[in-house]
Coordinates of C-alpha atoms and ligand atoms in Angstrom, one line a residue:
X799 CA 0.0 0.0 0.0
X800 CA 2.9 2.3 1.2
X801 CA 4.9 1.1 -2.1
X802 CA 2.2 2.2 -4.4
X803 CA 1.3 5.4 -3.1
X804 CA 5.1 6.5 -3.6
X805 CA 4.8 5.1 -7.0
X806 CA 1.8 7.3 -7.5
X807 CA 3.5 10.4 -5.8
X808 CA 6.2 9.6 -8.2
X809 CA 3.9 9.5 -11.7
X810 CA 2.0 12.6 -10.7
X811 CA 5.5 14.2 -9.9
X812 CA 6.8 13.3 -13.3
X813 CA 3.4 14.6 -15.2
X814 CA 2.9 17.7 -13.1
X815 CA 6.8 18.1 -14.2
X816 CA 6.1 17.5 -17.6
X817 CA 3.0 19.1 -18.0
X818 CA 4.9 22.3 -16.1
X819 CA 7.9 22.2 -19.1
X820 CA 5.3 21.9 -22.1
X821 CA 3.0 24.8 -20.5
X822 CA 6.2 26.7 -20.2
X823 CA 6.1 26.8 -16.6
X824 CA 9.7 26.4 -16.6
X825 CA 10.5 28.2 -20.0
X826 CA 14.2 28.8 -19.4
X827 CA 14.8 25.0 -18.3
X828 CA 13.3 23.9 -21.6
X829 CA 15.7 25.8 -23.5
X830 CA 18.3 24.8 -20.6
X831 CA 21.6 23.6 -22.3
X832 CA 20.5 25.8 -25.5
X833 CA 22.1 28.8 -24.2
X834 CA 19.2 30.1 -26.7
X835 CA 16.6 32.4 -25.3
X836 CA 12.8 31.4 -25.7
X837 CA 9.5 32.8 -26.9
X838 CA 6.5 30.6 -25.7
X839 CA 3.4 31.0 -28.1
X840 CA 0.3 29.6 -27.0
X841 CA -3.0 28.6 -28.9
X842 CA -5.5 25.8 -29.5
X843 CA -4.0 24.4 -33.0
X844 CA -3.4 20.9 -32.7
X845 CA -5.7 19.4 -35.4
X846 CA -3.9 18.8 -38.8
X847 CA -4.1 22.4 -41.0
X848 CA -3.8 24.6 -38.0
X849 CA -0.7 22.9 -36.6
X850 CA 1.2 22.9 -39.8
X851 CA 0.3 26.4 -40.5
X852 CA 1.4 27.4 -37.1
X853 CA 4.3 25.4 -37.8
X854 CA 4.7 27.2 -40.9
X855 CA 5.0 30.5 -39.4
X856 CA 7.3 29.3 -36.7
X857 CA 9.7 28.7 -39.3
X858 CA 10.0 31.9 -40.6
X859 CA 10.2 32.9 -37.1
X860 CA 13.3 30.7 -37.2
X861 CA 14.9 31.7 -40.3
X862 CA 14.8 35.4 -38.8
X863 CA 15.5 35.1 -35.6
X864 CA 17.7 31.8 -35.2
X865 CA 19.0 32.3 -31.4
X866 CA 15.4 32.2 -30.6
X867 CA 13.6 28.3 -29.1
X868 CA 9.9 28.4 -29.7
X869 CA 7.9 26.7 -26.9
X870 CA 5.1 25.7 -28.5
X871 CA 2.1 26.0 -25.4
X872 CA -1.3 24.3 -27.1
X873 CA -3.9 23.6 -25.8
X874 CA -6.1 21.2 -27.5
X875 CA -10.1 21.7 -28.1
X876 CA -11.4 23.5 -30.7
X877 CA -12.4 27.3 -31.1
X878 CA -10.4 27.5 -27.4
X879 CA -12.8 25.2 -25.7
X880 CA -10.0 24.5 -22.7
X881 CA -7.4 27.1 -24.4
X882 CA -9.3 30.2 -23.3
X883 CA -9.6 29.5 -19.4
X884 CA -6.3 28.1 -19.0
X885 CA -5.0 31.9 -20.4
X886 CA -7.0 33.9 -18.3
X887 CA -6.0 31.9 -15.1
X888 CA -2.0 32.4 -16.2
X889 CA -2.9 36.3 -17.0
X890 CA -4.6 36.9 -14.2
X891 CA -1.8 34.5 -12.0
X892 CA 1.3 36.6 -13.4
X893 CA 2.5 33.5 -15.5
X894 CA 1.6 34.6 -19.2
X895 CA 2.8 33.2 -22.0
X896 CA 4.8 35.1 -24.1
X897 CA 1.8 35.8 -27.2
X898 CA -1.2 34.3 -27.4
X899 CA -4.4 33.4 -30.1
X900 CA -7.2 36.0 -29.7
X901 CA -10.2 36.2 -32.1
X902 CA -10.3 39.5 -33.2
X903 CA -13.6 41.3 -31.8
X904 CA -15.1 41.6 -28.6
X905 CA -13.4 38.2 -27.0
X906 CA -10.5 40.5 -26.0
X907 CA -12.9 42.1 -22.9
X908 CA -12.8 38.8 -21.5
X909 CA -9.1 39.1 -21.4
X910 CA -9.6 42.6 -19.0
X911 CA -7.4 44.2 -21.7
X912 CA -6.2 47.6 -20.1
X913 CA -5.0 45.3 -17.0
X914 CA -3.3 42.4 -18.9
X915 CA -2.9 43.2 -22.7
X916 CA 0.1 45.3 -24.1
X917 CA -1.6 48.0 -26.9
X918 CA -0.1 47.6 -30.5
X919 CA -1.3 51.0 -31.2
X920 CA 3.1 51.8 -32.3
X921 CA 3.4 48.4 -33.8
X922 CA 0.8 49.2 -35.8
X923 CA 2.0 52.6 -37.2
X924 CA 5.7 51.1 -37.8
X925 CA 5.3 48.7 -39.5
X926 CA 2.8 50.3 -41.5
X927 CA 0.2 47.3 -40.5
X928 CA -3.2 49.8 -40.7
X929 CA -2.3 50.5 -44.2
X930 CA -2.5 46.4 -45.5
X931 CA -5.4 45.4 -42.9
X932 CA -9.1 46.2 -44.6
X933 CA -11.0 48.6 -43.2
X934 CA -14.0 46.3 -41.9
X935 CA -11.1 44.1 -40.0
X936 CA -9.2 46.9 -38.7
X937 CA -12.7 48.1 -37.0
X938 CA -13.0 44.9 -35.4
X939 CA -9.7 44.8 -34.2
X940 CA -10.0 47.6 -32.3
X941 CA -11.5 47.9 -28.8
X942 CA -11.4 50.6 -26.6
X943 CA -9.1 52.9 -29.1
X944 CA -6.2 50.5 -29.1
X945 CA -5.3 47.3 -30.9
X946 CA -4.6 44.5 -29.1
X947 CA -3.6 41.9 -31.5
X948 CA -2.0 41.2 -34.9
X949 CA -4.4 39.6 -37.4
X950 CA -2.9 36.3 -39.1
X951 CA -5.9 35.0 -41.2
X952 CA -9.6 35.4 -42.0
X953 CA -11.7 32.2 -41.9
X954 CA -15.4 31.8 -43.3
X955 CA -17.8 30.1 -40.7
X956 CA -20.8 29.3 -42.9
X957 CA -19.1 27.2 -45.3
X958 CA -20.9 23.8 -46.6
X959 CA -18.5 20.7 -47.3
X960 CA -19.7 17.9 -49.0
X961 CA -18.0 14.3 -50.7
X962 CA -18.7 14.9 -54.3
X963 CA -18.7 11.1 -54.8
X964 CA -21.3 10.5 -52.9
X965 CA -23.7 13.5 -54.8
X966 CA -22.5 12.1 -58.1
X967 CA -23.2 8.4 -57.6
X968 CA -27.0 9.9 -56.4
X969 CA -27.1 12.7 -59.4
X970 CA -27.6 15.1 -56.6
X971 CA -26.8 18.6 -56.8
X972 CA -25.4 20.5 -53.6
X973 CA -28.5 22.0 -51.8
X974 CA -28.4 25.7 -52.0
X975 CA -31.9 26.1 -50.0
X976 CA -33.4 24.3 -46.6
X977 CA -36.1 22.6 -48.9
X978 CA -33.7 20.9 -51.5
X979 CA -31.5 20.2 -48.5
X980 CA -34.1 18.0 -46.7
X981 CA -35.0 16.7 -50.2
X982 CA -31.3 15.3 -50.9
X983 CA -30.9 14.2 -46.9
X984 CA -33.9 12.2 -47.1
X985 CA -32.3 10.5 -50.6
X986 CA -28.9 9.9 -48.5
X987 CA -30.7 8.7 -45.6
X988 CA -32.5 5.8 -47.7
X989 CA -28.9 5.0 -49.0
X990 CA -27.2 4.6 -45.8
X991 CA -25.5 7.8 -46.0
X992 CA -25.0 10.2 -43.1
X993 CA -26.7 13.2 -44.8
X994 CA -25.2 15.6 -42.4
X995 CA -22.0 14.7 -40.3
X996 CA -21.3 17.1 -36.8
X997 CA -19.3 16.4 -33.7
X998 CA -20.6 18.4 -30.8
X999 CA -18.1 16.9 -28.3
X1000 CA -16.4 20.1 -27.4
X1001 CA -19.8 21.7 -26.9
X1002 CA -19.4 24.8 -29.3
X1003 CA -20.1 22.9 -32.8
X1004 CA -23.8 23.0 -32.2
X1005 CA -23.7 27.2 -31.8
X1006 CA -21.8 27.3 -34.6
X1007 CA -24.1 25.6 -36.6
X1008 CA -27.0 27.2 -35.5
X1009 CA -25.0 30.5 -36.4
X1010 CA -25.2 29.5 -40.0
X1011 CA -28.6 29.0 -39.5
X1012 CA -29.7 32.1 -38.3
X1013 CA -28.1 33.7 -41.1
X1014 CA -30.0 32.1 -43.4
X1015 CA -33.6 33.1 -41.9
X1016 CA -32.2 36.9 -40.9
X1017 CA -30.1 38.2 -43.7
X1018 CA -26.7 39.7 -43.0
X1019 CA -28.9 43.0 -41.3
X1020 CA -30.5 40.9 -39.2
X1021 CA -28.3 38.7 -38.1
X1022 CA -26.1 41.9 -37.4
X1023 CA -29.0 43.1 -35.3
X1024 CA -29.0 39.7 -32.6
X1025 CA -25.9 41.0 -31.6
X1026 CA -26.4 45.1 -31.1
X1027 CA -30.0 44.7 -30.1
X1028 CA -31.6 45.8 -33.1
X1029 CA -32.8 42.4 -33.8
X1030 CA -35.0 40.7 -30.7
X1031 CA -34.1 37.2 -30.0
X1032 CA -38.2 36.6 -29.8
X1033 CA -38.3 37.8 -33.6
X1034 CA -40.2 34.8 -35.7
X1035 CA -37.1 34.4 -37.6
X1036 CA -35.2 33.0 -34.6
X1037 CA -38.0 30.4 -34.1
X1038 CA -37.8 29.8 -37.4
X1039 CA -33.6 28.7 -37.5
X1040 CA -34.8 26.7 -34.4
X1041 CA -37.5 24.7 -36.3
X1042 CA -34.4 24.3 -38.9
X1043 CA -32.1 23.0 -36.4
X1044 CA -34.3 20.9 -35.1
X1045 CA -35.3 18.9 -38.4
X1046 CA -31.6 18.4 -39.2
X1047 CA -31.2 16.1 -36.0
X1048 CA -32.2 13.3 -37.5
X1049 CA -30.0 13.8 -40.4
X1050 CA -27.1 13.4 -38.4
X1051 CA -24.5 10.6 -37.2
X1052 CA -25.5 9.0 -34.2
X1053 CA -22.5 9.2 -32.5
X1054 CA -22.1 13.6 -32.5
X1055 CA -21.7 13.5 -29.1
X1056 CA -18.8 12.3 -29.1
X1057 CA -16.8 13.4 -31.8
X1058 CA -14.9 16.5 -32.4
X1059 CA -15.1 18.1 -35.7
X1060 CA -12.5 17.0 -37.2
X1061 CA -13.7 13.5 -36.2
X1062 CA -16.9 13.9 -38.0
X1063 CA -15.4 15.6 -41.1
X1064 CA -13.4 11.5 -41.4
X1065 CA -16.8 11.0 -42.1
X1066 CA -16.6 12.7 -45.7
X1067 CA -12.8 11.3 -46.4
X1068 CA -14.1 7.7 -45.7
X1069 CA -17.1 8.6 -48.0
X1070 CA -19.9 7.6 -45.4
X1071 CA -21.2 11.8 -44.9
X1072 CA -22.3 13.6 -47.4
X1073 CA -22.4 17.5 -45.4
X1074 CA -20.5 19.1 -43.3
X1075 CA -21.6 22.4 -41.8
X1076 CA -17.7 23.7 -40.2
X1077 CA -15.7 26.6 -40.7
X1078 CA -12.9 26.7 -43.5
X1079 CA -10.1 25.3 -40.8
X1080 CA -11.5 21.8 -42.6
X1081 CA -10.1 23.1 -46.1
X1082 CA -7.0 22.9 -44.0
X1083 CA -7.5 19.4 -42.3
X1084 CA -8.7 18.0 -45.6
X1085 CA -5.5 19.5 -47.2
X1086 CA -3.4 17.7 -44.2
X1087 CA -5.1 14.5 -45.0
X1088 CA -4.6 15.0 -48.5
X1089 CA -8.2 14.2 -48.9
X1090 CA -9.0 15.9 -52.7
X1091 CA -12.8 14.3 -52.8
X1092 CA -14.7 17.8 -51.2
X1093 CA -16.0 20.3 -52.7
X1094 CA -17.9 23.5 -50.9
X1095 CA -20.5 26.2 -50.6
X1096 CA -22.3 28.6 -48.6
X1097 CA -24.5 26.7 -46.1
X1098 CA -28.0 27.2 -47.5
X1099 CA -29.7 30.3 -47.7
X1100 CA -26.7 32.4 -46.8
X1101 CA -24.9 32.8 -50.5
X1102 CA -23.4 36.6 -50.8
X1103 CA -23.3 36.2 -46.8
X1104 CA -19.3 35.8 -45.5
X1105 CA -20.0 34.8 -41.8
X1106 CA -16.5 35.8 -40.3
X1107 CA -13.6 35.5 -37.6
X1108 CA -10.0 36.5 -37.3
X1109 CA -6.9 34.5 -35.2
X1110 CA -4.7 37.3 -34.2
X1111 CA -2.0 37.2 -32.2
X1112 CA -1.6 39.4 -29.1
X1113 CA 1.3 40.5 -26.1
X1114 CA 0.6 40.4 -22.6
X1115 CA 1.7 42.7 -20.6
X1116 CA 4.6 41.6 -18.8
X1117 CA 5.4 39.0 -21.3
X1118 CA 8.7 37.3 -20.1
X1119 CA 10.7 37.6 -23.6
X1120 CA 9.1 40.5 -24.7
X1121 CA 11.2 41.6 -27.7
X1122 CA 10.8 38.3 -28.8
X1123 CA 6.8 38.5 -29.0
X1124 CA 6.8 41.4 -30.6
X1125 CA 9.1 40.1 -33.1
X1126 CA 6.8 37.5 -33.3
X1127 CA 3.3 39.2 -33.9
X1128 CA 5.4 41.2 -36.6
X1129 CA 6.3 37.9 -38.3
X1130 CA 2.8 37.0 -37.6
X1131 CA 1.2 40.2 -39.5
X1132 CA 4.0 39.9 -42.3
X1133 CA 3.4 39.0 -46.2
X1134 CA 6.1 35.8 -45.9
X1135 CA 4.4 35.0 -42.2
X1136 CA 0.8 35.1 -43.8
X1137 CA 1.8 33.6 -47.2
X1138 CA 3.5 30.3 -44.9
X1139 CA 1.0 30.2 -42.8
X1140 CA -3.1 30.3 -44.3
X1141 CA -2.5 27.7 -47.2
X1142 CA -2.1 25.2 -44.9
X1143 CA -4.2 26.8 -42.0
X1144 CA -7.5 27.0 -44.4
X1145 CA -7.9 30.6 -44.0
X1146 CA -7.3 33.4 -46.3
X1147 CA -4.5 36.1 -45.5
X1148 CA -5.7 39.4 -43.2
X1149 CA -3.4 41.5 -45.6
X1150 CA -4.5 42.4 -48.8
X1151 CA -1.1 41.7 -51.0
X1152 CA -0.5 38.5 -51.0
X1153 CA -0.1 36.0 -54.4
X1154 CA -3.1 34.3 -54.8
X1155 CA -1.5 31.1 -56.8
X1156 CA -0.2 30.4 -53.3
X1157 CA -3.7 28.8 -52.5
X1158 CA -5.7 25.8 -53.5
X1159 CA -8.7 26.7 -55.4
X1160 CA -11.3 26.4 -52.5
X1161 CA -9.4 29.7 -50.9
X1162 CA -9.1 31.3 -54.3
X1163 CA -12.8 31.3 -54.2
X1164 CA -12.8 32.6 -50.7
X1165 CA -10.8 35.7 -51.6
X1166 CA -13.7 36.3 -53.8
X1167 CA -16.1 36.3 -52.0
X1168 CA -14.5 38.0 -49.0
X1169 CA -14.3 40.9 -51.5
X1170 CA -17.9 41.1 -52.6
X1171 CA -20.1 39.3 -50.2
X1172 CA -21.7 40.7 -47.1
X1173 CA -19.4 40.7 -43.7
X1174 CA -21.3 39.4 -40.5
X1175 CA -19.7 38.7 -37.5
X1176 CA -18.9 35.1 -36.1
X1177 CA -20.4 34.8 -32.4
X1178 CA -18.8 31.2 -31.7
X1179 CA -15.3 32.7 -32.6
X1180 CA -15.5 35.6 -31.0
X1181 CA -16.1 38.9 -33.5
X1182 CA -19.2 39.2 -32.4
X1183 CA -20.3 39.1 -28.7
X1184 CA -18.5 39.6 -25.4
X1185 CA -17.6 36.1 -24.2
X1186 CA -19.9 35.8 -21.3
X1187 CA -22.9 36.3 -23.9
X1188 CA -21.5 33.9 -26.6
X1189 CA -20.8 31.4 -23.8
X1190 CA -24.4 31.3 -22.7
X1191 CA -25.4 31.1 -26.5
X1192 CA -23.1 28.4 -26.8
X1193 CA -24.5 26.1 -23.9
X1194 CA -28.4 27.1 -24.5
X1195 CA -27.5 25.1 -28.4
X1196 CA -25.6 22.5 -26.8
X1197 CA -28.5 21.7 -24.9
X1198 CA -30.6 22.6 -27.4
X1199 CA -28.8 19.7 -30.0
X1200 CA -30.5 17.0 -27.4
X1201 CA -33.5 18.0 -26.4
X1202 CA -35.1 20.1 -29.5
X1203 CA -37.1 22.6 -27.5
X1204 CA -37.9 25.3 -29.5
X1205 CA -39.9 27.3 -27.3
X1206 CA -37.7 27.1 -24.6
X1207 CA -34.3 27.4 -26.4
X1208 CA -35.9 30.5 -27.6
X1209 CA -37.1 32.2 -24.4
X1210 CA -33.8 31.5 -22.7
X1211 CA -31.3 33.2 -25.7
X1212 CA -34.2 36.3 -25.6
X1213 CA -33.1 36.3 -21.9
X1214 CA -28.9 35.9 -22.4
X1215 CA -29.6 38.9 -25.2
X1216 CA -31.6 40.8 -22.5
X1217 CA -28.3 40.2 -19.8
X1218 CA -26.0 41.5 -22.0
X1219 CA -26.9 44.3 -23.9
X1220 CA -29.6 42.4 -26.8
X1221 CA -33.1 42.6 -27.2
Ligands
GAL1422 C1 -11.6 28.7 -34.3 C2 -10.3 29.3 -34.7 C3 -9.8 28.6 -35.9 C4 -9.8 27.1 -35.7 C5 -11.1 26.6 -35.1 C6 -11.1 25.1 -34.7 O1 -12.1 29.4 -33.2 O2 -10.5 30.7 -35.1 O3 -8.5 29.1 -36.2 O4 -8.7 26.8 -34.9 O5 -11.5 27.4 -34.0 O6 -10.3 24.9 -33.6

């Protein structure tokens, strides 16, 4: 008995001493022997795409600033399920990292900005970065009259996926509207073929989803509205995207619960799904898997619509290697850093000059879009609502993905609205 709980002491030593290197609790230990100094960069990219395009950046880091070890601090669960907490414990403990992924948008609040976050504001202005931002992203970017993080991409949330075997072998076209999408699902369903894949394990997929959704039964105003209050959450339009939701459930893979995203998108590689409803990270983790079979389009009803987010990078105040992170979040708003990093990340650059040819055709068609198609804000990754709100909104559809109660889903987002500023 004595013997074993030493050998336990000794396991949870070894993992608490582990765990402590690869968080960078002990940053100059990792590097120890190195005689190199560090810059710890934390984030939540560890599905294939997102990794190798962080990856990708880190190597230009490299190449420009070789006396530097990168401590690379992820944390794994999509759209910062489990990333976002552990940060504001080690900002608010004194133990930041030395930059960190922020969406660009209101998520910063959550972050108590002033307190913990250094301002770009002179980064900005030397480097000339306000100049090759556009102007809708630089808005967003901006809270309280400072800038708080680099922007490294731009990703599309309401993006459609589907196996274009499976449509051809049904001569089915890609549904472009809710009625021909239940008409192909129920055709799919007959053959044995998950008409819609999802994996809610991480308990944000269904919000994001339902995102999509309300776009489609709002309009880019109207959606816009939810999140300023000019929109109420009781509006018949929101019951409406509920009823939707709620007749794709049984469209879906029995086993949602339990997968991630990227789980369920395996579903379209292995040619059992036919739709995937996911932001254009997958363009990325299809790319990884060098899985060629997709093809993709606005989620119904929401052509002309771009629902968007932005990854930036930001500095904490009292980062430990501090010239180092700001070297970084410059490599990180650079044409090499952007043109390494979003053909493998799935997301087009922030700037505006970067070579096209660099990118697969799905992201070419992005670019397009981006350029002429309306610009709402994402409220799962973080543009559009103060996290405390687009917490709530996520839980209320994660619930909402088992049980189906429309009424009651609906009175309960009137009343997150109503606690935070929405109508
Ligand atoms: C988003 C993030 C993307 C991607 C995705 C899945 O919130 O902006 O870059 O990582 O989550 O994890």
């Amino acid at each position: 008995m004595r013997k074993l709980s030493i050998g336990v002491i000794s396991v949870l030593l070894g993992v608490f001493l582990a765990v402590g290197v690869f968080a960078g609790g002990s940053k100059e230990a990792a590097a120890g022997g190195t005689g190199k100094s560090t810059l710890e960069i934390f984030s939540w990219w560890t599905a294939g795409g997102e990794a190798d395009g962080l990856n990708a950046m880190f190597d230009i880091y490299r190449s420009k600033y070789p006396g530097v070890e990168i401590i690379n601090a992820t944390v794994a669960g999509g759209a910062g399920t489990n990333a976002k907490a552990v940060l504001a414990t080690r900002l608010a403990g004194g133990d930041p990292p030395d930059g960190f992924q922020l969406h660009a948008g209101l998520e910063v609040e959550k972050y108590d900005p002033e307190k913990y976050i250094m301002p770009l504001d002179s980064l900005y202005a030397s480097e000339g970065l306000d100049k090759v931002f556009p102007k809708d992203l630089l808005t967003l970017l901006k809270y309280k009259g400072h800038y708080w993080g680099v922007p490294a991409n731009i990703h599309r949330a309401n993006v459609m996926w589907y196996n274009k075997k499976v449509f051809a072998d049904n001569n089915l076209q890609p549904p472009k509207t809710w009625d021909d999408f239940f008409k192909v699902a129920d055709v799919f369903k007959s053959k044995g073929i998950i008409p819609l894949v999802i994996g809610t394990k991480e308990g944000w997929e269904a919000g994001h989803t339902f995102e999509t959704i309300l776009i489609s039964t709002l309009g880019a105003d109207g959606y816009r509205g939810l999140w300023t209050g000019k929109t109420s959450w009781s509006d018949a339009k929101v019951t409406q995207a509920l009823q939707i939701f709620k007749r794709l459930l049984p469209y879906v893979n029995s086993d949602y619960s339990a997968l991630t995203w990227d789980q369920a998108a395996q579903y379209l590689v292995d040619n059992k799904g036919a739709m995937h409803i996911m932001g254009d990270w997958t363009d990325g983790w299809f790319t990884s898997k060098s899985y060629k079979g997709y093809g993709w389009q606005p989620v119904p009803g929401t052509a002309g619509i771009y629902d968007a987010l932005s990854d930036s990078f930001a500095v904490p105040k009292g980062a430990k290697h501090e010239q180092n992170a700001l070297n970084w979040v410059k490599v990180v708003g650079s044409k090499a850093g952007q043109e390494a990093f979003n053909p493998k990340k799935g997301s087009i650059p922030a700037r505006t000059d970067c070579n096209p040819a660099l990118f697969n055709d799905y992201l070419q068609s992005a670019m397009k879009d981006w350029s002429t198609d309306a610009i709402v804000p994402s409220v799962v990754h973080g543009a559009a609502a103060v996290e405390k709100w687009a917490t709530v909104y996520k839980d209320i559809l994660n619930t909402f993905a088992t049980k189906g109660d429309v009424a009651s889903t609906q009175q309960a987002l009137l009343q997150a609205a109503k606690e935070n500023g929405g109508a």
